[in-house]
Short mmCIF file of C-alpha atoms in Angstrom, two decimals:
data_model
loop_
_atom_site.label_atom_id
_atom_site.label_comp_id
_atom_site.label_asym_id
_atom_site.label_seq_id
_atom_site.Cartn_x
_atom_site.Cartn_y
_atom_site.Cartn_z
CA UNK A 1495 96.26 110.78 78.28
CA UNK A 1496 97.60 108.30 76.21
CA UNK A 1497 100.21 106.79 78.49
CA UNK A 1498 97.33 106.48 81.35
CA UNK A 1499 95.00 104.98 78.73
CA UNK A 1500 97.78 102.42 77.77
CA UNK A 1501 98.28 101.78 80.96
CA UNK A 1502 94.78 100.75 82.35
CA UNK A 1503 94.00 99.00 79.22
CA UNK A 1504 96.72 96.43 79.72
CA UNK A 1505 96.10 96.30 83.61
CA UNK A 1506 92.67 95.35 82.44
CA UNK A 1507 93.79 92.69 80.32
CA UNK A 1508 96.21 91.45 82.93
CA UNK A 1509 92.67 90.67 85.35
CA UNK A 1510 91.28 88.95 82.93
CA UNK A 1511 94.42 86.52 82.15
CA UNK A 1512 94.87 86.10 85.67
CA UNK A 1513 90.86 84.90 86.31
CA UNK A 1514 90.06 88.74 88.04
CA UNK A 1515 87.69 89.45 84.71
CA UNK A 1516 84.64 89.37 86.99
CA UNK A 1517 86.49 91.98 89.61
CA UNK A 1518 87.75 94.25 87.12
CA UNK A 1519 84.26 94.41 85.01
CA UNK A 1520 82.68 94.99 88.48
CA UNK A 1521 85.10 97.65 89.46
CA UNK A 1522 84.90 99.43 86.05
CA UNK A 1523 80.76 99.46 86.30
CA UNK A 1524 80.66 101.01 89.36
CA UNK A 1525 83.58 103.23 90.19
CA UNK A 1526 83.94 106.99 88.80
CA UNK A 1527 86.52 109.62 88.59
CA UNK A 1528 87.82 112.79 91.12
CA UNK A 1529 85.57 115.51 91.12
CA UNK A 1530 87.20 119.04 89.26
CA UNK A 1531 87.08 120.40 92.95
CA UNK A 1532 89.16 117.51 94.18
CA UNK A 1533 91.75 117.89 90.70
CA UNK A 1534 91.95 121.73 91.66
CA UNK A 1535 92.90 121.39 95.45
CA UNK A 1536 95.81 118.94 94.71
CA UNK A 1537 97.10 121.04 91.66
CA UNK A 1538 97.17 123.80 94.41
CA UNK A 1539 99.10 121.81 96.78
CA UNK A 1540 101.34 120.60 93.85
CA UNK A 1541 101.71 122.49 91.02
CA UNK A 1542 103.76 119.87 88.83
CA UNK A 1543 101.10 117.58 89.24
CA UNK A 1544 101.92 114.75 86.49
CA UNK A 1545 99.31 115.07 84.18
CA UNK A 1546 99.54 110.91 83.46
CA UNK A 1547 98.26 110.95 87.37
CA UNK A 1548 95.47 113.13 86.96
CA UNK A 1549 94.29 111.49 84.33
CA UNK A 1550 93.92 107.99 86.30
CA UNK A 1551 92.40 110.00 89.19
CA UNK A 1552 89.71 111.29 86.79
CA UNK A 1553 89.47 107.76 85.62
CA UNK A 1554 89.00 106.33 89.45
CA UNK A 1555 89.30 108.37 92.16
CA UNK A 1556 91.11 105.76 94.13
CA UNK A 1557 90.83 101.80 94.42
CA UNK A 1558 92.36 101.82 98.61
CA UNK A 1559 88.98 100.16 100.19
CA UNK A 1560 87.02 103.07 98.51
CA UNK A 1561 83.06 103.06 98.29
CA UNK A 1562 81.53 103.79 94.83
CA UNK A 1563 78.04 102.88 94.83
CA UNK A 1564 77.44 101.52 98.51
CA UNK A 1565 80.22 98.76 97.72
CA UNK A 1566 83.42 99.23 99.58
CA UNK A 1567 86.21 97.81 96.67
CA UNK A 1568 90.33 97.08 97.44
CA UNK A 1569 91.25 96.90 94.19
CA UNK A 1570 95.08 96.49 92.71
CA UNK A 1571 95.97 99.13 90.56
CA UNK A 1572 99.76 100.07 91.13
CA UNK A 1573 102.93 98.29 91.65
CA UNK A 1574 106.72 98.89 92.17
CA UNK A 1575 110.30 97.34 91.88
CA UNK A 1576 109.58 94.73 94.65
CA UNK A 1577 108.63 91.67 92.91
CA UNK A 1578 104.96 90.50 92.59
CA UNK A 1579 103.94 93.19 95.33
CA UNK A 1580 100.19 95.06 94.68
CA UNK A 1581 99.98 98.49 95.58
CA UNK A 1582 96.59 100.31 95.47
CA UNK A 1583 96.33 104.35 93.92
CA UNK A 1584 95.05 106.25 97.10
CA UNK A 1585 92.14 108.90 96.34
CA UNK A 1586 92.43 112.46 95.41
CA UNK A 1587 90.68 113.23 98.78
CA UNK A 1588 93.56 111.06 100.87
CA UNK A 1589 95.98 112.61 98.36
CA UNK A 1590 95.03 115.77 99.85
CA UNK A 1591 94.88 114.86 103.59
CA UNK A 1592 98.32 113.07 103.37
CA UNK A 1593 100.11 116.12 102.22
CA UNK A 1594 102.12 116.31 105.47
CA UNK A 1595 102.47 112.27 105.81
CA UNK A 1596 105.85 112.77 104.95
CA UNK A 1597 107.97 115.44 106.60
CA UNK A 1598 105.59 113.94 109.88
CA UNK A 1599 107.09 110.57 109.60
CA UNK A 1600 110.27 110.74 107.61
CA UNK A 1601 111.99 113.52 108.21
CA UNK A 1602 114.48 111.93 110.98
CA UNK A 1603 115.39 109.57 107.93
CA UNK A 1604 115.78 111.96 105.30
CA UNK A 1605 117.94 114.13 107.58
CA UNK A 1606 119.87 111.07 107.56
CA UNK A 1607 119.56 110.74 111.41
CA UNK A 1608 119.92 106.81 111.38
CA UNK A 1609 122.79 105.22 109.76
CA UNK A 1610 121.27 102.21 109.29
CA UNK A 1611 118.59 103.05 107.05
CA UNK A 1612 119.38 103.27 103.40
CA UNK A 1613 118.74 105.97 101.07
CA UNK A 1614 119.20 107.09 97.57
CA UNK A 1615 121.74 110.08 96.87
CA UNK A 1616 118.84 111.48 94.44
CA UNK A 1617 116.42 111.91 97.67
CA UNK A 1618 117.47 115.11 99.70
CA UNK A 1619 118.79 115.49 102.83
CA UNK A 1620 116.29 118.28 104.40
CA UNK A 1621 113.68 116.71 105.57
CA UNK A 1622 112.11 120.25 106.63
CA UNK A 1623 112.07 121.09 103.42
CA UNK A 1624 110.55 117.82 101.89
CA UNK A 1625 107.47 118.07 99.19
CA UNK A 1626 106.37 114.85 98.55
CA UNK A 1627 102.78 113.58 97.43
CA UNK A 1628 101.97 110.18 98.37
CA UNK A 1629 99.96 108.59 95.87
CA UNK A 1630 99.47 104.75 96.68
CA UNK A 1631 99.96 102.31 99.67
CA UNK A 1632 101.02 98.18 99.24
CA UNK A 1633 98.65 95.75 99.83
CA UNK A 1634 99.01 95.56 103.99
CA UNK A 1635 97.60 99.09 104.30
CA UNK A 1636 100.84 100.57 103.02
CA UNK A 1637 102.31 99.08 106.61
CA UNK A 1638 105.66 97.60 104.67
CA UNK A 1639 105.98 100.13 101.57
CA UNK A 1640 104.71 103.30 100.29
CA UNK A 1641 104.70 105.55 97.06
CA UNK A 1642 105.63 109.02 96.47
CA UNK A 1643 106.29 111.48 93.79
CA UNK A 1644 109.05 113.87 94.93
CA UNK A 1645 109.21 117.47 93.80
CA UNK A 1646 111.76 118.45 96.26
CA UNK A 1647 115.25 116.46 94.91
CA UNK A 1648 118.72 116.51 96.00
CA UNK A 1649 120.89 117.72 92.91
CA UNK A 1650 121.88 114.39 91.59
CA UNK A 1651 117.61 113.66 91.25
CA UNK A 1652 114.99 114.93 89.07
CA UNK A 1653 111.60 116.90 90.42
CA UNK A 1654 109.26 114.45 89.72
CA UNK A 1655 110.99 111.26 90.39
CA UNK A 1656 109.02 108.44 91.97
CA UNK A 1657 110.28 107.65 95.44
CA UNK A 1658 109.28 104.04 96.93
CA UNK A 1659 109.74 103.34 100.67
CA UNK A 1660 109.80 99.94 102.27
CA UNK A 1661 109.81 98.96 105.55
CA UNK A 1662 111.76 96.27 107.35
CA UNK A 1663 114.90 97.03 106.94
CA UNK A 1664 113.90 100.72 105.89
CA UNK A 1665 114.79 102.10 102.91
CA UNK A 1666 114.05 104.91 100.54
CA UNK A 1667 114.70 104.48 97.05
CA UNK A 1668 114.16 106.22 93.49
CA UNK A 1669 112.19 103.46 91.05
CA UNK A 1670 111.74 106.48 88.35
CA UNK A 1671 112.66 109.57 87.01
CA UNK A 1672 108.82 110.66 86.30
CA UNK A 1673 105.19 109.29 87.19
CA UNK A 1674 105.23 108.13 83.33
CA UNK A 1675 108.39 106.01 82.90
CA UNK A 1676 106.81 104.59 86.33
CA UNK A 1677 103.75 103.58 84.48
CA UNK A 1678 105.60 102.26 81.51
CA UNK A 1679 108.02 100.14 83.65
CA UNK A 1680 105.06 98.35 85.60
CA UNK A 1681 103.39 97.98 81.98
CA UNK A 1682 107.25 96.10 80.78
CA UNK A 1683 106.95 94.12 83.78
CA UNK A 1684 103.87 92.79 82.59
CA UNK A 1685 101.78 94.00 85.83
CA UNK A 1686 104.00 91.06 87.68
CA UNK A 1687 101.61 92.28 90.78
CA UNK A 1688 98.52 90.42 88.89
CA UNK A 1689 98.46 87.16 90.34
CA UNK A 1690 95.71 84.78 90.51
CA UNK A 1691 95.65 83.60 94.16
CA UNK A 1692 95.71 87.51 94.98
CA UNK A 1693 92.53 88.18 93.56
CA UNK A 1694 90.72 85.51 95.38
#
């Protein structure tokens, strides 16, 4: 709990110094957390379900152009290694239905079928075989980059290691060893996805 509490209490404080205090204090009066139904089905699917993760989701179950309250919000919440580039957390619900996302659209690449597309050596190479949950899309629908948390490694990566994919040229790369040190490393970055003339 206490590196997700860390975590949204500086993302709150990086709203407010980038003029989004009257977004964020919107968002935080109206949204609410994953039901225990919703926390249950995706421990199912995933039984190493970061803890850190489940407790944003129980925090806000998603910010990707979710309704809470009759108002539709698209909130940034997440963000990666590519510079000043928002990412929204998807909801436990599209968590769910985008268990297959992966081996549907990336298994060609993780079978290493096109030599042109770079991956990391901690990624495997069976794409039939591939267990990732995707947990947040960019800012362009998750068009040009996408999140994962990968419990299905090659032997030189860790279970649990945060995959992030980006489009154009395509690549697949590790950005952390565990959903936490991802947290920690956008909260070093000083949330460098905050910016002003996003929030407009």
């Amino acid at each position: 709990m206490k590196t997700a509490v860390n975590y949204i209490s500086a993302l709150r404080n990086a709203y407010y110094e980038n003029g989004g205090k009257k977004i964020w204090d919107n968002f935080e009066k109206i949204k609410h957390g994953a039901s225990d139904e919703n926390i249950y089905r995706l421990k199912q699917i995933y039984p190493a379900l970061p803890e850190t993760l489940i407790d944003l989701l129980l925090y806000v179950d998603g910010t990707y152009w979710r309704t809470y309250n009759d108002e539709k919000i698209a909130l940034y919440f997440l963000g990666s290694d590519v510079f000043e580039y928002p990412y929204y957390l998807l909801s436990s619900e599209e968590m769910i239905e985008n268990q297959g996302v992966a081996i549907a659209y990336y298994r060609d690449y993780i079978n290493r079928e096109y030599g042109h597309v770079e991956i990391d050596p901690k990624i495997t190479d069976n794409g039939a075989h591939l267990n990732w949950l995707h947990f947040s899309d960019c800012m362009n629908n998750g068009g040009t980059s996408q999140l994962f948390i990968d419990f299905s490694p090659s032997g030189k990566g860790k279970a649990g290691q945060i995959v992030r994919f980006l489009h154009d040229p395509d690549e697949f790369r590790v950005i952390a060893d565990n959903f936490e040190e991802y947290l920690q490393k956008l909260i070093d970055n000083q949330f460098d996805f905050i910016i002003e003339d996003y929030l407009e």
